[in-house]
Short mmCIF file of C-alpha atoms in Angstrom, two decimals:
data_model
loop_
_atom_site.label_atom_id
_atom_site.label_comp_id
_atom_site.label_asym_id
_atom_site.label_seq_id
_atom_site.Cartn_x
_atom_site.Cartn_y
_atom_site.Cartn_z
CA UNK A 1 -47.91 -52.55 39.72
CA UNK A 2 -45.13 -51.16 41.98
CA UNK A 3 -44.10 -47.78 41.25
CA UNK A 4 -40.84 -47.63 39.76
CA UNK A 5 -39.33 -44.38 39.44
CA UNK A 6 -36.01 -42.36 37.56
CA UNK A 7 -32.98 -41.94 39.40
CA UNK A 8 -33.01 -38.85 38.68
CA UNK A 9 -34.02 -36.18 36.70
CA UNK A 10 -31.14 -36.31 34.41
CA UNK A 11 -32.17 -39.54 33.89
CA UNK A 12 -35.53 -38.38 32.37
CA UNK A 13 -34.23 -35.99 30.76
CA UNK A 14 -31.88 -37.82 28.69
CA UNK A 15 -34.43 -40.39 28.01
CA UNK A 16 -37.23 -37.95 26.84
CA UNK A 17 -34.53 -36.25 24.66
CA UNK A 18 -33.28 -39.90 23.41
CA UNK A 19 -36.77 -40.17 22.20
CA UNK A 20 -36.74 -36.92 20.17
CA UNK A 21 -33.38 -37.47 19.01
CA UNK A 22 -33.94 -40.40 15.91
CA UNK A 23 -33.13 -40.70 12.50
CA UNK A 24 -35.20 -37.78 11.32
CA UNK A 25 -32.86 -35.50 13.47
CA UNK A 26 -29.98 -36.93 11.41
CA UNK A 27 -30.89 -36.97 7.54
CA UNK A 28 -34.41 -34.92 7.07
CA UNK A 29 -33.53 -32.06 8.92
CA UNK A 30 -30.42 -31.12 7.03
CA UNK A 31 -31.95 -32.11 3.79
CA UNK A 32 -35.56 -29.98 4.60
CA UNK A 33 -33.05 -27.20 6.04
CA UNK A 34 -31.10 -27.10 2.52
CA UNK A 35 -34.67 -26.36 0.46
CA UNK A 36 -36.22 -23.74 2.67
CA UNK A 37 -34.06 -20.95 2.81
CA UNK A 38 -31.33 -22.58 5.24
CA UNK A 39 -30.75 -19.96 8.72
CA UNK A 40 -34.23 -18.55 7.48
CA UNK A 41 -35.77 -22.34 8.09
CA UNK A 42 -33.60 -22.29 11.27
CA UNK A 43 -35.26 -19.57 12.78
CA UNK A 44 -38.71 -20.32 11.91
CA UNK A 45 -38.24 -24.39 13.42
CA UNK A 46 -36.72 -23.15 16.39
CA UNK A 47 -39.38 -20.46 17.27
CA UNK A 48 -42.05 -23.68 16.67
CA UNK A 49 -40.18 -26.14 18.24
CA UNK A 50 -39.69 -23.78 21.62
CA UNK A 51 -43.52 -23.02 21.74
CA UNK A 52 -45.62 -25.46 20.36
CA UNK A 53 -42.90 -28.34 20.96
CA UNK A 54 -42.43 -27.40 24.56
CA UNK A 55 -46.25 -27.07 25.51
CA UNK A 56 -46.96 -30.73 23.66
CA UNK A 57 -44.62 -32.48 25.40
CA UNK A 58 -44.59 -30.37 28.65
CA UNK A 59 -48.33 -31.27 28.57
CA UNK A 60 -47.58 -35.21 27.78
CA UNK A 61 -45.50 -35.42 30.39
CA UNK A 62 -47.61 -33.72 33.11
CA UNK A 63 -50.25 -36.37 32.19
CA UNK A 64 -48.14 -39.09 33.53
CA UNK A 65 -46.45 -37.51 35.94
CA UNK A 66 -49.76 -36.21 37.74
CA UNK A 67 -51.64 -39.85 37.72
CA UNK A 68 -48.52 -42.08 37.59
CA UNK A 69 -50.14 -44.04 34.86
CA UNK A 70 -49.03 -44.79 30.99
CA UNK A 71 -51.08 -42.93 28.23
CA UNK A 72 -54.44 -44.91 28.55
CA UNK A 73 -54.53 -45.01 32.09
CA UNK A 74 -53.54 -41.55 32.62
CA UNK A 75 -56.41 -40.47 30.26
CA UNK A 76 -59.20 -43.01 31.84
CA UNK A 77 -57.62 -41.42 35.75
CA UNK A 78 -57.48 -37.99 34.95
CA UNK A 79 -60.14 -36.83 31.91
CA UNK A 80 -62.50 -39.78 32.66
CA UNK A 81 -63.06 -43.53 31.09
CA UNK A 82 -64.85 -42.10 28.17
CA UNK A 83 -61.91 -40.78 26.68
CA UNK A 84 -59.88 -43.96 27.38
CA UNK A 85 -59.88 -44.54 23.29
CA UNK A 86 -57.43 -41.61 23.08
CA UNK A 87 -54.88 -44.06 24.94
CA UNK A 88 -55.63 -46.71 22.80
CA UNK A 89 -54.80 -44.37 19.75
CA UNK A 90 -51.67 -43.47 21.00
CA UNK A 91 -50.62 -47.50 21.92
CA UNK A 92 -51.76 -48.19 18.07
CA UNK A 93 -49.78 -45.12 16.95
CA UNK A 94 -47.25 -46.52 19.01
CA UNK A 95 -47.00 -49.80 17.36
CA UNK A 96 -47.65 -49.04 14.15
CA UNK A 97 -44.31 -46.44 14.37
CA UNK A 98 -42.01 -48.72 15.76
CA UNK A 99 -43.32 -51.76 13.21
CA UNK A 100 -41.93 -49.96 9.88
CA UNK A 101 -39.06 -47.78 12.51
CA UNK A 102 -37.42 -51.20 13.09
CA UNK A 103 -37.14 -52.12 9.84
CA UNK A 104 -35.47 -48.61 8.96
CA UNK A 105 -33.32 -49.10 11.91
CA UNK A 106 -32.13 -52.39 10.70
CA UNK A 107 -31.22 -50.36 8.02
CA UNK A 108 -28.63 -48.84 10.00
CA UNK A 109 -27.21 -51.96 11.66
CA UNK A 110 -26.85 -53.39 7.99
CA UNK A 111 -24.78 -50.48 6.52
CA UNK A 112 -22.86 -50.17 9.76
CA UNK A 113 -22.05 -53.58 8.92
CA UNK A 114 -21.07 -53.37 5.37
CA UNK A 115 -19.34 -50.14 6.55
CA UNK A 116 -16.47 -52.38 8.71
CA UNK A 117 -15.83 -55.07 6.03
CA UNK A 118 -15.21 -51.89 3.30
CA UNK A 119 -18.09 -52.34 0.99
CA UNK A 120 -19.24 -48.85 1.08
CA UNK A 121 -15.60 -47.35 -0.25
CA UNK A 122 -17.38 -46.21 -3.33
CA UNK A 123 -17.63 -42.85 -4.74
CA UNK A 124 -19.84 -43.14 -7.47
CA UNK A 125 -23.15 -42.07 -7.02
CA UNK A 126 -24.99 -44.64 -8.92
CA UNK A 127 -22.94 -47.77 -7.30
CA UNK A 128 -24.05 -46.54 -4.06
CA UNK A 129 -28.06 -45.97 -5.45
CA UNK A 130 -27.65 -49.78 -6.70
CA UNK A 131 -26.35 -50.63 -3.60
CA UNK A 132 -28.90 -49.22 -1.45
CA UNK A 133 -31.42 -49.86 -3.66
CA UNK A 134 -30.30 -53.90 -3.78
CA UNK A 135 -30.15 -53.77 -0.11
CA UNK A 136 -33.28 -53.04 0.85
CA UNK A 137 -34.97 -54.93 -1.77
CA UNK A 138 -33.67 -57.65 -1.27
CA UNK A 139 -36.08 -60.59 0.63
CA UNK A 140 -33.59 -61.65 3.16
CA UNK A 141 -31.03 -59.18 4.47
CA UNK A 142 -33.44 -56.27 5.86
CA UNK A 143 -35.38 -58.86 6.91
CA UNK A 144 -32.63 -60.06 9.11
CA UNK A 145 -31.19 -56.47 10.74
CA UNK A 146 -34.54 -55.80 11.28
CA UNK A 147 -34.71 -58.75 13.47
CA UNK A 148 -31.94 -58.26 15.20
CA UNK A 149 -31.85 -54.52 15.47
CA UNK A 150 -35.55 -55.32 17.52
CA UNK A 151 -33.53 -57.72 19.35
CA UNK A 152 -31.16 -54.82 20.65
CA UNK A 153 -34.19 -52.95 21.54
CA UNK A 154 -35.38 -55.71 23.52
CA UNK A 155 -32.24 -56.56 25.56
CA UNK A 156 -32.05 -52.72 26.66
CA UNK A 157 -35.84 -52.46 27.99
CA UNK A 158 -36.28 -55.77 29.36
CA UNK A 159 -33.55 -54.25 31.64
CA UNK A 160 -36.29 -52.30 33.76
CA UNK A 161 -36.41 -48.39 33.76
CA UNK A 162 -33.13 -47.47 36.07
CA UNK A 163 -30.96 -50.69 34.98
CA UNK A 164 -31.78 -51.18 31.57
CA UNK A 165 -33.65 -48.34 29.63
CA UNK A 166 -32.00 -45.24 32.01
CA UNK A 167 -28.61 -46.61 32.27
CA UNK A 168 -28.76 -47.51 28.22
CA UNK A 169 -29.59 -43.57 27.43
CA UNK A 170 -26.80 -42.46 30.12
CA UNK A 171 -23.76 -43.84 27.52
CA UNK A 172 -25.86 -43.37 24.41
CA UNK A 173 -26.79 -40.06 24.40
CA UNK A 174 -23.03 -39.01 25.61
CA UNK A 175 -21.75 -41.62 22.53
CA UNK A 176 -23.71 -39.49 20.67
CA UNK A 177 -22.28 -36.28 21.23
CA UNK A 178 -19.09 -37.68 20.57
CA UNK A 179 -19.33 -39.13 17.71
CA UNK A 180 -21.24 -35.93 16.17
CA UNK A 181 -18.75 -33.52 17.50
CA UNK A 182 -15.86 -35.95 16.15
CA UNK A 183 -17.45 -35.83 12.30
CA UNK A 184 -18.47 -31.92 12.55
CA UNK A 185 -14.48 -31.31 13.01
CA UNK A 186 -13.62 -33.81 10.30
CA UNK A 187 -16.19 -31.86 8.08
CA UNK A 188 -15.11 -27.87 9.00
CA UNK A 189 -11.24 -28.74 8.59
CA UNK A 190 -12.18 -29.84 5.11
CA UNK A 191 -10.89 -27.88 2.36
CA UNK A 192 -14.21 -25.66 1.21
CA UNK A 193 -16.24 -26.50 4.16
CA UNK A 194 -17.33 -22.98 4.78
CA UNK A 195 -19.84 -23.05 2.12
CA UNK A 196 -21.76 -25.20 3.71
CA UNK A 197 -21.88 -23.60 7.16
CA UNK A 198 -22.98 -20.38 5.20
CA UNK A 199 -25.70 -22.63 3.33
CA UNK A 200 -26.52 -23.73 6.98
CA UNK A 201 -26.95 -20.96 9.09
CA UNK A 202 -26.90 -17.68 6.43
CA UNK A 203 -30.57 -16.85 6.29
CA UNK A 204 -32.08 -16.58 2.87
CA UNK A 205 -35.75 -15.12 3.21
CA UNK A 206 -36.32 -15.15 -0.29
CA UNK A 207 -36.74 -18.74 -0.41
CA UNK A 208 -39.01 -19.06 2.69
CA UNK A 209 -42.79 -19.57 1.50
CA UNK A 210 -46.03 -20.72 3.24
CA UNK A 211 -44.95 -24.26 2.45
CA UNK A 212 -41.38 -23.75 4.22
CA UNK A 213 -43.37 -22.29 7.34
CA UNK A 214 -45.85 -25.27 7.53
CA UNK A 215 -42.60 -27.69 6.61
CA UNK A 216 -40.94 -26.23 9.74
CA UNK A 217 -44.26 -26.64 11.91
CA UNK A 218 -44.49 -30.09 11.07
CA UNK A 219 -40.83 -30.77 11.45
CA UNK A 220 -40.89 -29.40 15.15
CA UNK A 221 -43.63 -31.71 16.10
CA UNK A 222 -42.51 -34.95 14.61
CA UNK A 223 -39.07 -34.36 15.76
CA UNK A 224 -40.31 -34.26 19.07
CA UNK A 225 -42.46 -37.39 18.99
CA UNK A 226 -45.13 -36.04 20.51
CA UNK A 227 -48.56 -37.00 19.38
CA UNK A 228 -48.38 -40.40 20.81
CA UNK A 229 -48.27 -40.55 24.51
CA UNK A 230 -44.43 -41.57 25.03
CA UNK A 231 -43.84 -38.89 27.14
CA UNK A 232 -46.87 -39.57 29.03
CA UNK A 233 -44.82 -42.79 29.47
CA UNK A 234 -42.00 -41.31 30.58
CA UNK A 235 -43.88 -38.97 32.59
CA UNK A 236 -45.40 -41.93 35.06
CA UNK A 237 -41.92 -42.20 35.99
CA UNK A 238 -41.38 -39.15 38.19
CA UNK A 239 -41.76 -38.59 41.87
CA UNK A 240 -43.56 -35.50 41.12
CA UNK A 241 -44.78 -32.43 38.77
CA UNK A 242 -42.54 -30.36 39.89
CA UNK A 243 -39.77 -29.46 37.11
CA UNK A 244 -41.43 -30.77 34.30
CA UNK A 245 -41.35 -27.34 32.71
CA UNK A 246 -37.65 -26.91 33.08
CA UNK A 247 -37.26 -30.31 31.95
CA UNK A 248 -39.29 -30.05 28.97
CA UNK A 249 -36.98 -26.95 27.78
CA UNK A 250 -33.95 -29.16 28.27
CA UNK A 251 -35.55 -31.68 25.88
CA UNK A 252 -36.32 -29.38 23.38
CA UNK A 253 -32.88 -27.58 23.56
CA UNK A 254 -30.87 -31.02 23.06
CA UNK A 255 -33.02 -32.17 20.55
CA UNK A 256 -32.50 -28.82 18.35
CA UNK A 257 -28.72 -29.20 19.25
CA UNK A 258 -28.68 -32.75 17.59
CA UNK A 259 -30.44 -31.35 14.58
CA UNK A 260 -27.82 -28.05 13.98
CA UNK A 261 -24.76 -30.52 15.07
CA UNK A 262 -26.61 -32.74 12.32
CA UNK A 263 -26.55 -29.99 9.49
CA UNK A 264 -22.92 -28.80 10.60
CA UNK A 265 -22.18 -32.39 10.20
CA UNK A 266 -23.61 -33.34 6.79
CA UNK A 267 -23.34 -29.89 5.21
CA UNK A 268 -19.70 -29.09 5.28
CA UNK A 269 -18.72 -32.31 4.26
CA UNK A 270 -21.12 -32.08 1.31
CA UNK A 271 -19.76 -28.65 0.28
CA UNK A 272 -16.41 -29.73 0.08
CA UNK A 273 -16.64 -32.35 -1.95
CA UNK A 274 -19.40 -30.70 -4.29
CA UNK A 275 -22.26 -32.74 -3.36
CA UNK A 276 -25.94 -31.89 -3.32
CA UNK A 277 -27.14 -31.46 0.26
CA UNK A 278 -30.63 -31.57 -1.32
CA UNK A 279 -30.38 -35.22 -1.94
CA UNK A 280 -33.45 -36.19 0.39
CA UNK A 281 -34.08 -39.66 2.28
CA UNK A 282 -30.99 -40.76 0.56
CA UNK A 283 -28.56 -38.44 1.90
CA UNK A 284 -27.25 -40.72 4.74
CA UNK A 285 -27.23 -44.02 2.71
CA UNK A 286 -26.98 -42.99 -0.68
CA UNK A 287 -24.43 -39.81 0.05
CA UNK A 288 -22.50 -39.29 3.17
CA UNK A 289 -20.59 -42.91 1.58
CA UNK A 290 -19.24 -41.02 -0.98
CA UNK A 291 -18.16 -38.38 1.27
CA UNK A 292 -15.78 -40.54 2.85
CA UNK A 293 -14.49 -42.14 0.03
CA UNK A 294 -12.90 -38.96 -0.47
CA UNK A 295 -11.52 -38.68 3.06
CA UNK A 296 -8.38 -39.98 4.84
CA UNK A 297 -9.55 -42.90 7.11
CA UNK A 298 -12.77 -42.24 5.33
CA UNK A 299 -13.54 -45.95 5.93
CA UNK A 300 -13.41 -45.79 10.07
CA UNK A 301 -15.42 -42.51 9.28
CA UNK A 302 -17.90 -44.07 7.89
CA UNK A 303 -18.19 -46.87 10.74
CA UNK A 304 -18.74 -44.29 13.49
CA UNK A 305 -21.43 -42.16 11.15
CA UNK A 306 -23.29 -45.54 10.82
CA UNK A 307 -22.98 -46.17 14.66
CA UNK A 308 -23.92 -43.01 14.97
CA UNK A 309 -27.44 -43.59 13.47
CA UNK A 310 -27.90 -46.82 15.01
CA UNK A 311 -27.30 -45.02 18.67
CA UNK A 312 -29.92 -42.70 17.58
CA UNK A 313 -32.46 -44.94 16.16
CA UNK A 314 -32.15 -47.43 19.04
CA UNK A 315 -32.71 -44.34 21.63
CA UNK A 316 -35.89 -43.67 19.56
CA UNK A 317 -36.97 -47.44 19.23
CA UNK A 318 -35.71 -47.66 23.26
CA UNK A 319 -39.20 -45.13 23.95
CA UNK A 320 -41.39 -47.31 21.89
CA UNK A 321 -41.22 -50.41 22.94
CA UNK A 322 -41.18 -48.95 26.86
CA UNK A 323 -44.12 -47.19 25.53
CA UNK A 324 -46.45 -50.31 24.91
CA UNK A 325 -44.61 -52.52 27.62
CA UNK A 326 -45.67 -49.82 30.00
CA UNK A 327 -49.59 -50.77 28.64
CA UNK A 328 -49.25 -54.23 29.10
CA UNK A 329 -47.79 -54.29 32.60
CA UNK A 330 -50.29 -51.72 33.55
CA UNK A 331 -53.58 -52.81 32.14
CA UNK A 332 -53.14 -56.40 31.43
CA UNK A 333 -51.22 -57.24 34.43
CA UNK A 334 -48.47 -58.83 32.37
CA UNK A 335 -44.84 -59.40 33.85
CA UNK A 336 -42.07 -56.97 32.36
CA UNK A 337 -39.94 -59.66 31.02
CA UNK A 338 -42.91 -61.83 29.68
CA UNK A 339 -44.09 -57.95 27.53
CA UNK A 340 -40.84 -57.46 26.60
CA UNK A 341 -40.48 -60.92 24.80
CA UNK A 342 -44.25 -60.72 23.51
CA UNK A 343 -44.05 -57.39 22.21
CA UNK A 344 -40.36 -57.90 20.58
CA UNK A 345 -41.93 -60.97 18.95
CA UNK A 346 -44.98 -59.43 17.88
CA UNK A 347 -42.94 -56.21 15.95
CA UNK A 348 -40.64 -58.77 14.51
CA UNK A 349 -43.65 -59.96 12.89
CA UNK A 350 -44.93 -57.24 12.07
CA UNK A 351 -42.11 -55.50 10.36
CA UNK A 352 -41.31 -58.39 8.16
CA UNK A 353 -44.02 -57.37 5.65
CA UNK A 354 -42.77 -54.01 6.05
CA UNK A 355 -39.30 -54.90 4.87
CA UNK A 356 -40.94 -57.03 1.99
CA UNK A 357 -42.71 -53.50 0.47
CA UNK A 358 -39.58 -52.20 -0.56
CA UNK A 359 -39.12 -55.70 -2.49
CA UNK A 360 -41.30 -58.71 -3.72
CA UNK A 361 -44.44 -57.44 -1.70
CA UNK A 362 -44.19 -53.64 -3.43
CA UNK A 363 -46.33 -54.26 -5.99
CA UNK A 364 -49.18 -55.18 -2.95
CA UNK A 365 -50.51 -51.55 -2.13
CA UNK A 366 -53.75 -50.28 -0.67
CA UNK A 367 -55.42 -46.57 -1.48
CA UNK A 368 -52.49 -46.62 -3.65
CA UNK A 369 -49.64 -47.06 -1.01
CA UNK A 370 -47.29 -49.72 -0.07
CA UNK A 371 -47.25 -51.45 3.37
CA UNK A 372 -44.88 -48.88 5.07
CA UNK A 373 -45.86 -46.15 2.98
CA UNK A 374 -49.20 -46.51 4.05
CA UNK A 375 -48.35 -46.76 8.02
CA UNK A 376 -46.31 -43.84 7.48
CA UNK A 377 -49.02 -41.77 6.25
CA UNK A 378 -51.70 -42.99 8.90
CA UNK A 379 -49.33 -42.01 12.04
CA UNK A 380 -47.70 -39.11 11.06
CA UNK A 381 -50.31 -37.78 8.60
CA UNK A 382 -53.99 -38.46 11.20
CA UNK A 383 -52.82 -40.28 14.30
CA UNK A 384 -50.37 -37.92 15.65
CA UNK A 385 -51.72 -34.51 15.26
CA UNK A 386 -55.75 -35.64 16.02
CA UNK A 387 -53.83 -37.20 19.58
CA UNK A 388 -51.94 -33.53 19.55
CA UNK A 389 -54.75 -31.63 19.00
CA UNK A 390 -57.38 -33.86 20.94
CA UNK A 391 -54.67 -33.59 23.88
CA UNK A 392 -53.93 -29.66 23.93
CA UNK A 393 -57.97 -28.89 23.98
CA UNK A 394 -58.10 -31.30 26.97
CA UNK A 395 -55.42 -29.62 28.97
CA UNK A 396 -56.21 -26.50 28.56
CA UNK A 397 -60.00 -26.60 28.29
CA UNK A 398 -60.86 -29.54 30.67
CA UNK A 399 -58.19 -30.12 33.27
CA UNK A 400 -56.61 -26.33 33.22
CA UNK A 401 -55.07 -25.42 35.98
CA UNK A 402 -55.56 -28.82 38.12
CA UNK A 403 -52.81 -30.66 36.02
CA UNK A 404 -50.41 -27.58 35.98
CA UNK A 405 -47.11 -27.87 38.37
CA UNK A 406 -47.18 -26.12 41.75
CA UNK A 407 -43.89 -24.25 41.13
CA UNK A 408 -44.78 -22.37 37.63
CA UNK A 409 -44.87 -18.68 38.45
CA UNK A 410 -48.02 -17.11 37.33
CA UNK A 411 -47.43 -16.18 34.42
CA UNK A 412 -45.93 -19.35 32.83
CA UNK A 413 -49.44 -20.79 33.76
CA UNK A 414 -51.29 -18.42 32.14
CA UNK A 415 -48.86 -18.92 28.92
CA UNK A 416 -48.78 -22.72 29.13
CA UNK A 417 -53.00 -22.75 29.58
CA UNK A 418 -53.39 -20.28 26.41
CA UNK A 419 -50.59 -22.43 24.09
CA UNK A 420 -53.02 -25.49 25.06
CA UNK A 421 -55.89 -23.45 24.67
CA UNK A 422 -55.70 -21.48 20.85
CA UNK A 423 -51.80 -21.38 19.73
CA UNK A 424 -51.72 -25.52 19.77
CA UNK A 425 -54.61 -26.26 18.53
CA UNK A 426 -54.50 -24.12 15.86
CA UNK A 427 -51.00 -25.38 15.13
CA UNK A 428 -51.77 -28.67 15.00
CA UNK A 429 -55.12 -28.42 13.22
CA UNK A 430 -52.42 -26.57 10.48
CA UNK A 431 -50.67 -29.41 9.91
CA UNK A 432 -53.51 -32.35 10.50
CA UNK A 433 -54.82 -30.11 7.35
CA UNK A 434 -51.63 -30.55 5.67
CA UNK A 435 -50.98 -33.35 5.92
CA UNK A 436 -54.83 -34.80 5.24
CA UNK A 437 -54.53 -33.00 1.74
#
C-alpha cells in the first residue's frame, strides 16, 4: 500500500491524544478521583500516567513508526513472524472495544438528542434513573444511536488519514476545549463551587490505600488506550522516529488536562447544588441533568455537555475503527473505502447484541456476565495488560536500543530501556493481577 503520512506532527499529536481523550476521561475519572482521597489520587495518577503511560505508548508508537506497518505487521517486521499473534490480539482487542464503545457512544448521541427537545429538564433523581434506565433498556432506541453514532465514525475515517481522520481531530479536539472551558466557568461562578475544587485538588492522604494506588495505576493505562496497538497505528503514519518522545509527553499532558478540566467541570457544579460526586457510571447521565435543571439556560447547558461527550467518544471510536481499517488495507489488500463500509457494517452487527444486554437479552449471560459485561472484562481485565506487558518485555529485552529514536540523549535511553525493562512490566503484571482476581 502507498505510504500515507500526517501533515504534521500536530496532526499526530492531536490524534494520539483524541484517542486517550474518551468517555472515561469525562465521568470515571472525577467519580474514581472523589473516592480516593481527591489531590492525593491526583498526584499518585499523574506520577503513573507520566512514567508508565509515557513509556507504553512512546513504545507503541515507535513500533509503527520504525517499520511503517499497523500492529501485526509491525510485530511480524520487527520481532519476527512468530510473534505475529500479538497483532492479532491487539486487532481482536480492537474490535471487541469498539463493538460495546459504540453502543455507549450512541448513548451520547441519544441524550444529546433528548437534551435539545427538553426532556432531560428534570431534577429529581429518580425520574432521571427511570429515564436512563428506560433508555437503554429499551429494544429499539440504543439500538438505533448506536447505528448511527458508528455511522459518524465511518463518514470521518473513510475520509483517509490527512482529509478525513486528521482534519476531523483538528476541530474536535479544539471543540473540545471549548466546550470544557465554557462549563468549568459556568460551574466555579456557581454559588458554593469552591467546595468542590477543594474536594478536587486538596489532598487527603488518609483516604489513599493500596487499592487507591492500584485504582490510579490502572486508570493511567486505560486512559491512555494503550494495550492494543492503536498507537502502533498511528505510529505507521510518521516520516520518522524522531520526536516520538516529545510527542508522547504532549499526549500524556493533554490527556491529564482533559481529565482535571473534567473534575473542575463536574465537581463544582456538584458541590453547589449538593450532589454526590461519588455517584459512579451514572454521574454524566443520571446527574450532571439535574445539575442544570438548577441552572439559568441550564437546558443549552446541557446540549453542549452532551456534545461534549459525543466529540470525545467519536475521537476515541475515530482510533478504532482506523485501527482495524489499517489491518485490512495492509494485510488483506482491501481498498480503504470498501474496509471502511465492511468494518462499519460488521460493528453495527456486532453491537446490536450488546445494546440488547442491558434489555431483553440481560438475562443471557456467560461465566456469569452479560454480553458487554463480559467483553468489558476480557479487554480491559486480560487483553490489554498481557499486550502491555508482552510489549514492554519485547522492547526492552529484544529490540533495545535498535527501535529507540536517534535524537534521545543518553540518558533518556537508558530510562526509556529500564521502564520497558522492570518498572512496566512490573506495573502491568500489578494490574493484569488485579484485575484477573
Amino acid at each position: 500500500m502507498s505510504q500515507v503520512q500526517w501533515s504534521s506532527r500536530l496532526g499526530h499529536v492531536l490524534a494520539a491524544a483524541g484517542t486517550a481523550i474518551g468517555l472515561g476521561a469525562i465521568w470515571k475519572f472525577p467519580y474514581v478521583t472523589a473516592t480516593n482521597g481527591g489531590g492525593a489520587f491526583l498526584l499518585v495518577f499523574l506520577l503513573f500516567s507520566f512514567t508508565l503511560g509515557v513509556a507504553v505508548l512512546v513504545g507503541e508508537t515507535l513500533l509503527g513508526s520504525r517499520s511503517q506497518r499497523g500492529v501485526l505487521g509491525a510485530f511480524k517486521k520487527l520481532v519476527g513472524p512468530n510473534w505475529r499473534w500479538m497483532g492479532y490480539m491487539g486487532i481482536l482487542c480492537g474490535f471487541f472495544i469498539y463493538s460495546f464503545y459504540s453502543v455507549v457512544g450512541g448513548w451520547t448521541v441519544g441524550y444529546a438528542a433528548l437534551a435539545v427537545m427538553g426532556k432531560l429538564n428534570l431534577s429529581e433523581g429518580p425520574a432521571l434513573t427511570a429515564l436512563f434506565n428506560g433508555y437503554v433498556s429499551d429494544p429499539w432506541w440504543p439500538v438505533l444511536t448506536h447505528l448511527v453514532f458508528a455511522g459518524l465514525t465511518w463518514w470521518f475515517v473513510q475520509g483517509g488519514i490527512q482529509k478525513g481522520v486528521e482534519r476531523a481531530l483538528r476541530w474536535m479536539m479544539p471543540a473540545l476545549f471549548v466546550m470544557m472551558l465554557l462549563l468549568v466557568g459556568v460551574g466555579l461562578s456557581m454559588p458554593g463551587s469552591m467546595a468542590g475544587v477543594r474536594q478536587l485538588l486538596l489532598p487527603d492522604f488518609s483516604m489513599l490505600t493500596g487499592q487507591s494506588v492500584l485504582d490510579a495505576l490502572g486508570l493511567a493505562f486505560f486512559s491512555l488506550s494503550i494495550g492494543l496497538g492503536v498507537h502502533t497505528t498511528y505510529g505507521a503514519y510518521l516520516p520518522s522516529s524522531d520526536g516520538v518522545l516529545k510527542s508522547g509527553v504532549w499526549v500524556v499532558t493533554l490527556a491529564s488536562l482533559i481529565s482535571v478540566l473534567a473534575g473542575l467541570m463536574i465537581f463544582p457544579a456538584l458541590a453547589s447544588t449538593g450532589i454526590d460526586p461519588t455517584a459512579g457510571p451514572g454521574l454524566t447521565f443520571m446527574t450532571m441533568p439535574a445539575v442544570f435543571s438548577h441552572l439559568p439556560f441550564g437546558q443549552g447547558l446541557g446540549v453542549v455537555f452532551f456534545l461534549l461527550l459525543l466529540v470525545a467518544a467519536l475521537s476515541s471510536s475515530i482510533s478504532m475503527l482506523e485501527h482495524l481499517v489499517r489491518f485490512t488495507t495492509e494485510e488483506w489488500g482491501w481498498s480503504r473505502r470498501g474496509a471502511c463500509r465492511v468494518l462499519t457494517l460488521l460493528i453495527m452487527a456486532s453491537g446490536i447484541p450488546v445494546s440488547l444486554s442491558f434489555g431483553p437479552w440481560s438475562e443471557l449471560t456467560l461465566f456469569g456476565k452479560t454480553i458487554f459485561d463480559l467483553l468489558d472484562y476480557l479487554t480491559s481485565n486480560l487483553m490489554m495488560p498481557l499486550f502491555g506487558l508482552v510489549l514492554t518485555l519485547l522492547l526492552g529485552w529484544r529490540l533495545e536500543d535498535s527501535i529507540l529514536p536517534t535524537d534521545l540523549s543518553p540518558v533518556l535511553r537508558v530510562c526509556l530501556l529500564w521502564c520497558w525493562r522492570l518498572v512496566a512490566p512490573l506495573l502491568i503484571t500489578g494490574i493484569l493481577v488485579r484485575g484477573i482476581i
